[in-house]
Coordinates of C-alpha atoms (C1' of nucleotides) in Angstrom, one line a residue:
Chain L
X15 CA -90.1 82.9 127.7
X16 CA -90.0 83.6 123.9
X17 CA -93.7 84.9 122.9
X18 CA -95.0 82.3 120.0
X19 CA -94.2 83.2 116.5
X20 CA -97.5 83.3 115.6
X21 CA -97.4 86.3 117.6
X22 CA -95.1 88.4 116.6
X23 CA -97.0 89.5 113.7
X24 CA -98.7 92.2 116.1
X25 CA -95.8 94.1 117.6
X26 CA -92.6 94.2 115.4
X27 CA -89.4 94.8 117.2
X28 CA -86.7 97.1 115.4
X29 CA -84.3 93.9 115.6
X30 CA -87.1 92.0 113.9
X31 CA -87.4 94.1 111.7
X32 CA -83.4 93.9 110.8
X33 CA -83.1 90.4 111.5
X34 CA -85.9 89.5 109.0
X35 CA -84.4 92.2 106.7
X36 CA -80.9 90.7 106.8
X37 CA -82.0 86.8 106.9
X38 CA -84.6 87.7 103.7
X39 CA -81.5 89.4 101.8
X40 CA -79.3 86.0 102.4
X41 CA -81.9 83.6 101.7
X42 CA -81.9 85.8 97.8
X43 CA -78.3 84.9 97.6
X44 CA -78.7 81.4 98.2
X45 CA -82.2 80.6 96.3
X46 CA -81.5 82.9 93.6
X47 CA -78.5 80.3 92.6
X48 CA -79.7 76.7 93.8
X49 CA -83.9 77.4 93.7
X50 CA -85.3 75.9 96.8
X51 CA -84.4 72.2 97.0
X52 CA -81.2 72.8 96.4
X53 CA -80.8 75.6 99.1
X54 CA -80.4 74.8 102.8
X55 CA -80.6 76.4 105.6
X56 CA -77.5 76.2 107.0
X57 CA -75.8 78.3 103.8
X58 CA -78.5 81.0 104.2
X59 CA -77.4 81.2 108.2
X60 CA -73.7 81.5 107.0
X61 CA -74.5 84.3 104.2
X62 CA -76.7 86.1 107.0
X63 CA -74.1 85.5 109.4
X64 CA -76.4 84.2 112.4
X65 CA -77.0 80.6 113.6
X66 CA -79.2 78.4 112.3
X67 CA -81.6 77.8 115.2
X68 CA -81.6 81.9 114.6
X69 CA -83.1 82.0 111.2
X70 CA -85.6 79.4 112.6
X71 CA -86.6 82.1 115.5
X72 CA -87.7 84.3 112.3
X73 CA -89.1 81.8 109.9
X74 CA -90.5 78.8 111.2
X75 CA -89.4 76.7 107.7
X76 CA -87.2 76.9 105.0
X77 CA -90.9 77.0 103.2
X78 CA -92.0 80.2 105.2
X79 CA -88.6 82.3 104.3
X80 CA -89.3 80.9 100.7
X81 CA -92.5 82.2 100.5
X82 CA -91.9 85.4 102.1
X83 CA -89.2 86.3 99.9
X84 CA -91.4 85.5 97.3
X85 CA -94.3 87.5 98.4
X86 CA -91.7 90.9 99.0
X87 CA -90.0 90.3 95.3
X88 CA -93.7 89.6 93.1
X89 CA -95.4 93.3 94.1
X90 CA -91.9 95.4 92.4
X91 CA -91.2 93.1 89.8
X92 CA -94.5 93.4 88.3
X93 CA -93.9 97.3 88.4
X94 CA -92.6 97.8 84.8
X95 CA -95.9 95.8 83.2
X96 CA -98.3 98.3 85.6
X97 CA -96.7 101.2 84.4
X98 CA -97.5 100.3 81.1
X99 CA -99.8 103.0 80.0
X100 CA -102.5 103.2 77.1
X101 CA -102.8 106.8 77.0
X102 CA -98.9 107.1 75.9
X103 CA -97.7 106.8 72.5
X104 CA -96.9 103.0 71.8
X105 CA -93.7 103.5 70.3
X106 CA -92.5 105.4 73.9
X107 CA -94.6 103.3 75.7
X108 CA -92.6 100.1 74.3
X109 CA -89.5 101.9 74.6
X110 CA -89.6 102.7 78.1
X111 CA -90.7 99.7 79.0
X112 CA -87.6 97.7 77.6
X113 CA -85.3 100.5 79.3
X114 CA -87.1 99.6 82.5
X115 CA -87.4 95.6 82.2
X116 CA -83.2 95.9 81.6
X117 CA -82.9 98.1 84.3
X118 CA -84.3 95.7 86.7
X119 CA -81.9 92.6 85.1
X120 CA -79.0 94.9 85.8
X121 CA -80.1 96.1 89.0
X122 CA -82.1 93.4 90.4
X123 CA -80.5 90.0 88.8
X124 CA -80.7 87.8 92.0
X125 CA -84.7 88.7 91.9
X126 CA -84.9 87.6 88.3
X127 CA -83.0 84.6 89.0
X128 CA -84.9 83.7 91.9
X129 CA -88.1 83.9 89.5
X130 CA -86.4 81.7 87.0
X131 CA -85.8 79.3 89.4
X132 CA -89.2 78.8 90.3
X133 CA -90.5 78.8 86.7
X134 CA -88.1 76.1 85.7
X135 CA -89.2 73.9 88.6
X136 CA -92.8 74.3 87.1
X137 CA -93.9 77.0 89.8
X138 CA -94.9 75.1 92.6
X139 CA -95.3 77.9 94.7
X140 CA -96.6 80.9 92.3
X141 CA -98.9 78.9 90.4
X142 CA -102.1 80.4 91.7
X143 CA -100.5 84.5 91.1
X144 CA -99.5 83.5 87.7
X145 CA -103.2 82.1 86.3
X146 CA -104.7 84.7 88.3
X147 CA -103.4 88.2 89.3
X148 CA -100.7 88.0 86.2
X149 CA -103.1 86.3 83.7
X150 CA -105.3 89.8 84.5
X151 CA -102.6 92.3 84.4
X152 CA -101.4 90.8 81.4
X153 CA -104.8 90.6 79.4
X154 CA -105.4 94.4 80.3
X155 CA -102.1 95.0 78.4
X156 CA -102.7 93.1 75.7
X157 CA -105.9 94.9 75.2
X158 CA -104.6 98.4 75.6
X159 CA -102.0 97.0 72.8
X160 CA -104.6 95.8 70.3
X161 CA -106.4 99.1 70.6
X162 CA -103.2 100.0 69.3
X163 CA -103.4 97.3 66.4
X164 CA -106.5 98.7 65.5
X165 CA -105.9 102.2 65.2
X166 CA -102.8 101.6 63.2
X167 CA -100.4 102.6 65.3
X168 CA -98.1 99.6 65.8
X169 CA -98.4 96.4 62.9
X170 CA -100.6 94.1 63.3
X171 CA -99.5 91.2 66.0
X172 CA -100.3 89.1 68.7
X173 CA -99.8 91.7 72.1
X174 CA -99.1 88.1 74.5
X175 CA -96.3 86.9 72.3
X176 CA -95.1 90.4 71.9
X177 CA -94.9 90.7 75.9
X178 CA -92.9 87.2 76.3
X179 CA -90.5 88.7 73.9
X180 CA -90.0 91.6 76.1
X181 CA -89.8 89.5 78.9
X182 CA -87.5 87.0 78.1
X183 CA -85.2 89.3 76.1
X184 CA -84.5 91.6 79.3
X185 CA -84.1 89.2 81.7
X186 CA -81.9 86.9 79.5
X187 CA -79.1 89.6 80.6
X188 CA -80.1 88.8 84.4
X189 CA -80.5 85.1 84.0
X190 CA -77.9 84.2 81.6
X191 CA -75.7 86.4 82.9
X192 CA -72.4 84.4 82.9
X193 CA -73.3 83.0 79.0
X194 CA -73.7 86.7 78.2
X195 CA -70.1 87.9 79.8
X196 CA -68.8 84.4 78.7
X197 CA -69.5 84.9 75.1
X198 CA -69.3 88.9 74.5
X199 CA -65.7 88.4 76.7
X200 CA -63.9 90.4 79.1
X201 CA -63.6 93.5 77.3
X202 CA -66.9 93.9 76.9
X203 CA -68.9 92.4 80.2
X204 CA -68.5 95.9 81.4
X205 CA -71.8 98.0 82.5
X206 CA -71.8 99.1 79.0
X207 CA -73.4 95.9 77.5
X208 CA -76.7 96.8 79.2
X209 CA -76.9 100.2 77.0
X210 CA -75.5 97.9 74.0
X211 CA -78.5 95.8 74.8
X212 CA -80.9 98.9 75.4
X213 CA -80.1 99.9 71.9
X214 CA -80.6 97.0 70.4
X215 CA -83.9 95.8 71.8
X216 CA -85.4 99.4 71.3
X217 CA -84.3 99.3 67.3
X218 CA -86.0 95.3 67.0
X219 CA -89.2 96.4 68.5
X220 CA -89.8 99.4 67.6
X221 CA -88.9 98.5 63.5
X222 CA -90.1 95.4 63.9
X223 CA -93.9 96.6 65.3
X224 CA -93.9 99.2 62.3
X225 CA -97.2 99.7 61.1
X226 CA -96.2 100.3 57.4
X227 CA -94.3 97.7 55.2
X228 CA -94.4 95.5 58.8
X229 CA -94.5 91.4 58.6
X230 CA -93.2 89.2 55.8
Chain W
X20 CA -65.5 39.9 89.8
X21 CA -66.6 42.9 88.4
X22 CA -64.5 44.8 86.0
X23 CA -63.4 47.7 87.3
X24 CA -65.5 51.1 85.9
X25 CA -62.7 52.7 84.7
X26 CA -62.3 49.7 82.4
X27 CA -65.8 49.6 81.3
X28 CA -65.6 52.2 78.3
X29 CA -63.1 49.9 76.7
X30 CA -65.9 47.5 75.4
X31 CA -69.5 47.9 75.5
X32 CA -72.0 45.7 76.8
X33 CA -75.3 45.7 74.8
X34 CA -77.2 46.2 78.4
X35 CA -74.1 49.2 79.0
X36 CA -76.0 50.9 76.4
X37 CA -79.7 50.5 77.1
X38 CA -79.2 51.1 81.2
X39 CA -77.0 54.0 80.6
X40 CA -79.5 55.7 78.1
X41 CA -82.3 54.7 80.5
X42 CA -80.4 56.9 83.2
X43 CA -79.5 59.4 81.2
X44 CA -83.1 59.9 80.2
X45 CA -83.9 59.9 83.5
X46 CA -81.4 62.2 85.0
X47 CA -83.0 64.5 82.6
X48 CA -86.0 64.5 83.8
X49 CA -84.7 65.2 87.5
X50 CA -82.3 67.8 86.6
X51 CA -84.0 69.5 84.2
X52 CA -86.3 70.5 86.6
X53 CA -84.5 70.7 90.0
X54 CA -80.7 71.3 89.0
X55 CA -77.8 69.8 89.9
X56 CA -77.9 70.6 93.8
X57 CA -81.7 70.2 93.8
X58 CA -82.1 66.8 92.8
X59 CA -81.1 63.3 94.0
X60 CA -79.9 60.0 93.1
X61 CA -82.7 58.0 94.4
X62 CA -85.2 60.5 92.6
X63 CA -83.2 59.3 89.4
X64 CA -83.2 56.0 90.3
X65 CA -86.9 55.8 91.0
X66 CA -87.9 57.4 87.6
X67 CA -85.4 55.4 86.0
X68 CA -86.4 51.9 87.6
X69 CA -83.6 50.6 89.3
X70 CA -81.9 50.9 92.4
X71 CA -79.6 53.1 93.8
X72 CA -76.9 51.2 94.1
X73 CA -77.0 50.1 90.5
X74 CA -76.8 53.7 88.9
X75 CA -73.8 54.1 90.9
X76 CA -72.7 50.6 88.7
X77 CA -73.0 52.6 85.5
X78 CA -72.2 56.6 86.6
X79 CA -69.6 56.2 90.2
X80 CA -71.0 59.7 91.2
X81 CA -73.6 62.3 90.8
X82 CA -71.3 64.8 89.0
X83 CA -70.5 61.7 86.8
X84 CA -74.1 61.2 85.5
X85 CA -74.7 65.2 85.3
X86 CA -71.2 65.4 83.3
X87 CA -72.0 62.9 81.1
X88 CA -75.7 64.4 80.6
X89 CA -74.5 67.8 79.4
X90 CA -72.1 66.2 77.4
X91 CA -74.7 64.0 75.1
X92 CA -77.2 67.3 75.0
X93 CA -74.6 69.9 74.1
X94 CA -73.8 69.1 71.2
X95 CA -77.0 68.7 69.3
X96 CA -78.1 72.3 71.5
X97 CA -76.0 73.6 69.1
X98 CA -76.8 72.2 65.7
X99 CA -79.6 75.1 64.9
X100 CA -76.7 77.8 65.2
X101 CA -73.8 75.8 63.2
X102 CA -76.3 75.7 60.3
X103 CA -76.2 79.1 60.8
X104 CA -75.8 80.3 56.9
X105 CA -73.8 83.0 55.2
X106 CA -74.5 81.6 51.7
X107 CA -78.3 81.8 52.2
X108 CA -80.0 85.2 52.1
X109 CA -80.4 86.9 55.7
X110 CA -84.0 87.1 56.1
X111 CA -84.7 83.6 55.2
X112 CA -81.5 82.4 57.2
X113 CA -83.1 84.4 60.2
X114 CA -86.3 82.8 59.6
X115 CA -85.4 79.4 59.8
X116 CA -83.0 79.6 62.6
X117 CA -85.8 81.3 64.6
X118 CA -88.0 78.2 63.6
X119 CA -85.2 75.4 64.3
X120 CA -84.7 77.4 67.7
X121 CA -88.7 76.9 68.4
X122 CA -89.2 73.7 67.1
X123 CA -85.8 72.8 70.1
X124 CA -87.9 74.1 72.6
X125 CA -91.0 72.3 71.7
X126 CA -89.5 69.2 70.9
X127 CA -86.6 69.5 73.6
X128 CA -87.8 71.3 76.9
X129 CA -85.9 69.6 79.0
X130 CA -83.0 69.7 77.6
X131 CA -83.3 73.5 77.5
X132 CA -84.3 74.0 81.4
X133 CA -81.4 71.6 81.9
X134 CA -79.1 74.2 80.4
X135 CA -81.2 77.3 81.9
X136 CA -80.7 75.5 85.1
X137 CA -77.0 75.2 84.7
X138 CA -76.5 79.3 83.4
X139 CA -79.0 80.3 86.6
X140 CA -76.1 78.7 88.7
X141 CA -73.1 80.5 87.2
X142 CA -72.7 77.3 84.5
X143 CA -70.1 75.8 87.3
X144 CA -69.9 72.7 84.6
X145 CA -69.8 74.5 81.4
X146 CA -67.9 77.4 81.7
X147 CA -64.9 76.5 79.7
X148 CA -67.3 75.5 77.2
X149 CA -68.9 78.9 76.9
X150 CA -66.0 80.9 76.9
X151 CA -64.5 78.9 74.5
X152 CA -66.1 76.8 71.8
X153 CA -69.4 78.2 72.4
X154 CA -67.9 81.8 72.3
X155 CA -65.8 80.7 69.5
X156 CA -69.2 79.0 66.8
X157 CA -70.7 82.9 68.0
X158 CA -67.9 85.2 66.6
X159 CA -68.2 83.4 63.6
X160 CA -71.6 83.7 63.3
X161 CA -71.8 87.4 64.2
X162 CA -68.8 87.8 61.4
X163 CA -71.6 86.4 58.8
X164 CA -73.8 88.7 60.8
X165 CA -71.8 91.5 59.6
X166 CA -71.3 90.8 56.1
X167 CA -75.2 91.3 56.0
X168 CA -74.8 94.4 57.5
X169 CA -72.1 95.7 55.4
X170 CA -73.5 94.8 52.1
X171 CA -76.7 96.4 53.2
X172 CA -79.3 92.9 53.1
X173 CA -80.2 93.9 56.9
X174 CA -80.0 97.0 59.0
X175 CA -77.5 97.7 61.3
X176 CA -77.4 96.2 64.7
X177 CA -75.3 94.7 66.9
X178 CA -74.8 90.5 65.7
X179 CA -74.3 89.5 69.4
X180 CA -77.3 91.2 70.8
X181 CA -79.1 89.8 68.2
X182 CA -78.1 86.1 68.8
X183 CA -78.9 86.5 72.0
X184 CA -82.6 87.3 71.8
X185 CA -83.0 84.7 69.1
X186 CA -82.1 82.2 71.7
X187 CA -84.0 84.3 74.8
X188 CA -87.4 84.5 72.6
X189 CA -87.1 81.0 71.5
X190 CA -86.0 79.2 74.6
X191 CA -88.6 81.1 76.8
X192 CA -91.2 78.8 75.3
X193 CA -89.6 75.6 77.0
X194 CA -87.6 77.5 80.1
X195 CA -91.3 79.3 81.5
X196 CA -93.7 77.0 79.8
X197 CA -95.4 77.0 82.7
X198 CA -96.0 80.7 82.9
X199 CA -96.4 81.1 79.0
X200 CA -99.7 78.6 79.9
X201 CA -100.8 80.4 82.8
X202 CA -101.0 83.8 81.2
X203 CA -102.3 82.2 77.6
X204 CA -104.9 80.0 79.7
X205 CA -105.8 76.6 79.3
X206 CA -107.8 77.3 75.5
X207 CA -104.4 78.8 74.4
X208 CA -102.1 76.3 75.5
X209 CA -102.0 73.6 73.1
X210 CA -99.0 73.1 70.7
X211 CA -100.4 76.1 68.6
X212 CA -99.1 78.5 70.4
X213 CA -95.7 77.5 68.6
X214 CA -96.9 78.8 65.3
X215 CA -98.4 81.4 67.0
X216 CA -95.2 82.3 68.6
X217 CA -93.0 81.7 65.2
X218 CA -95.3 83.8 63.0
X219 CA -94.6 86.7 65.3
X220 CA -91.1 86.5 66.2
X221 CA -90.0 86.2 62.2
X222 CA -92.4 89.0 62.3
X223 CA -90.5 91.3 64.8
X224 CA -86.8 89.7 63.7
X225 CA -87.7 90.2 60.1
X226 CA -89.2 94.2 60.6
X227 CA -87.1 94.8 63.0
X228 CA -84.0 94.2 60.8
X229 CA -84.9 95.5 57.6
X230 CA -82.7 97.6 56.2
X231 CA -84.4 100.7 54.7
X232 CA -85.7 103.6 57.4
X233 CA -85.1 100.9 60.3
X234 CA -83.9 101.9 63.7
X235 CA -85.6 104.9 65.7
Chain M
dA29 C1' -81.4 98.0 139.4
dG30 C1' -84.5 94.3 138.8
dA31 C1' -87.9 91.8 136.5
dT32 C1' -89.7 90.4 132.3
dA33 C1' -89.8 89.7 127.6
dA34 C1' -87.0 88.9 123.4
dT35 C1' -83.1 86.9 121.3
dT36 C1' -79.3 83.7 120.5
dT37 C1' -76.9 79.4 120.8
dG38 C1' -75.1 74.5 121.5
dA39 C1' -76.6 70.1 121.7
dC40 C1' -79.3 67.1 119.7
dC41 C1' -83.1 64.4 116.8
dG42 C1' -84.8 61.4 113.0
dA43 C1' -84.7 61.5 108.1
dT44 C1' -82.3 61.9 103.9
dT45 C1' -78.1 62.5 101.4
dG46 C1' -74.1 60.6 98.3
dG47 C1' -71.7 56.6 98.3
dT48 C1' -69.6 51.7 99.6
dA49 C1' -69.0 46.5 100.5
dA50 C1' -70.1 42.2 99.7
dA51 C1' -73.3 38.7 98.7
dC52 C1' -76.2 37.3 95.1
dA53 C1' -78.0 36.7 90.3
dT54 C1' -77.5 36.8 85.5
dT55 C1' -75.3 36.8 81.2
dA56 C1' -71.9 35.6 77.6
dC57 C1' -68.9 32.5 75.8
dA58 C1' -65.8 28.4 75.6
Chain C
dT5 C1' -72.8 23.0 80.4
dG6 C1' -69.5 25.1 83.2
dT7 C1' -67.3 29.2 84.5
dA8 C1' -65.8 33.6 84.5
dA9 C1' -67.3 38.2 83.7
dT10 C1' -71.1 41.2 84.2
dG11 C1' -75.0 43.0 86.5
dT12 C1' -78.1 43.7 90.7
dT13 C1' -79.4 44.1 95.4
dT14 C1' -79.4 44.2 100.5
dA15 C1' -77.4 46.2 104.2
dC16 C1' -74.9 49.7 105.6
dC17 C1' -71.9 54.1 106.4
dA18 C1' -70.6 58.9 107.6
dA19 C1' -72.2 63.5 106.5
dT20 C1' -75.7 66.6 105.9
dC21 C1' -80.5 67.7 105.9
dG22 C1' -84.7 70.4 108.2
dG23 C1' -86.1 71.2 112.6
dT24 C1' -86.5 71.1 118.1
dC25 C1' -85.4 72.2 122.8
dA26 C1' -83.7 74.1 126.9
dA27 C1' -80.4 76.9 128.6
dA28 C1' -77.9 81.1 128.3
dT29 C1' -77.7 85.8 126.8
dT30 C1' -79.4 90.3 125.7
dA31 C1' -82.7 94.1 125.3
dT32 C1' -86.6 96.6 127.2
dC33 C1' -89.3 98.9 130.6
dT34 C1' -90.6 100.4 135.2

DNA sequence: AGATAATTTGACCGATTGGTAAACATTACA
DNA sequence: TGTAATGTTTACCAATCGGTCAAATTATCT
């Protein structure tokens, strides 16, 4: 007889440990495209390649694989924003943080798309991370960034509105993806647009939070 | 007997026109926020007050009613960019774009996440229309770009690059409203964070593309 | 090897899905 | 006002949905 799933917490079996591994990796594929209510279980069993009653073994709902993919994608993506340090220099500070934040739409898309998703639908199931973990981590970089302001080193502006600019510049490449390729065309959908991009980005932020001259 | 749907397009009824806007306007609502896949007819039909049966009257399928959806929002999605200047000078062309852009994702937020939702699935509705007249209404404009950048009026920068993060910044405000609230707070969340959010993106578009000593 | 625990699957369930058929109700127009 | 066209609804269909169950299979450990 199967031990309960509540169980199986305690002792994790090496083809646990794959099985979760593989099913975690297929239900990406699927959510990242359709979100959740439009994802079913039966085309995350056919991407993992196991049976359906299989995935079920591992995760009891479509909810609980949901969530759990959730849960292993929030620590990492958050990454960039924590390594956001005050003691740097703001203009290599800001730099490296766009080269990072593109790095992740290039390397990580279906992650980024997955988020997207679940913003769009009005974050039913992040809600509580973003007003309370994100709200903090984001405040404590906006205030190493006014400190900034203040001494002059970067023009004055507001340090949220300056992060959602970031944000949704980097992962526009992830989540627009096909627009992007669609519109730059063959020729130049290549790897190359991300460094295109990187170049870009790095040249509007960095002249654009000039301390001197800065603002209309 | 009733005429035959293929007929119906030939002459309109007068309650053709209000039940078909009163499904559109529903459909938007439903797939704005769960996509195509996600959402259903009867969720349509329940916001939009009628039966099930009786959309089908109006739209024969599902794909019908999303087609005819992204037809009727397209074209206005693109108004802000076909304004698009090369008569006007560059910073106050930039300027008001960037405004029009905002004022679309205050005004229009659904309509936005509709299209997010449609680019998050690989556009599987739209992409003739991005790699064609959409791609076609963007060379132009990055050809007016250029001019600008030839005769010296703003720095040099790639025209695509920048298109794209006037539309990332701006439609960020309707496509993750709900984390743009979360992180801002509840005291931050009222319609002021639009001029908030226009004052510093003409800020960071207007710097970041000045001419004299820009890029790093 | 044998026993026991862990894993996998086929058959199945009730609910929901997109969509249909036909009866019924309403409107427009002569 | 009559009647034909238009509009609406009830009842229904086959397919798919999320999920269960028991039987069959495989891995693990002594």
């Amino acid at each position: 007889m199967a031990i309960p799933r509540a169980a199986k917490t305690l002792r994790r079996t090496r083809i646990q440990e794959e099985k979760e591994e593989q099913i975690l990796e297929a239900a990406l594929d699927v959510f990242s495209v359709s979100g959740f209510r439009g994802s079913t279980i039966d085309q995350i069993a056919e991407v993992a390649g196991m049976s359906k009653p299989n995935l079920l073994y591992y995760f009891r709902t479509k909810e609980a694989m949901h969530r759990a993919l959730i849960d292993r994608v929030l620590y990492n993506w958050l990454e960039p924003l924590r390594a956001f340090d005050a003691e740097g220099n703001p203009e290599s500070e800001i730099r490296s943080y766009i080269r990072r934040k593109l790095e992740m739409a290039r390397d990580f898309p279906r992650e980024s798309r997955l988020f997207a998703n679940e913003m769009l639908q009005g974050a039913p199931h992040v809600l509580d991370m973003l007003k309370g973990p994100l709200k903090e981590l984001v405040d404590e970089k906006a205030a190493v960034i006014r400190t900034w302001i203040k001494s002059g080193k970067i023009a004055y502006c507001d340090p949220y509105h300056l992060i959602f600019s970031i944000w949704s510049t980097t992962q526009h490449y992830a989540d627009f993806d096909v627009q992007v390729r669609a519109v730059l065309g063959e020729e130049h959908s290549g790897d190359g647009r991300f460094e295109d991009a990187a170049r870009f980005l790095e040249q509007l932020f960095i002249g654009g939070l000039r301390p001197d001259r800065s603002g209309s």
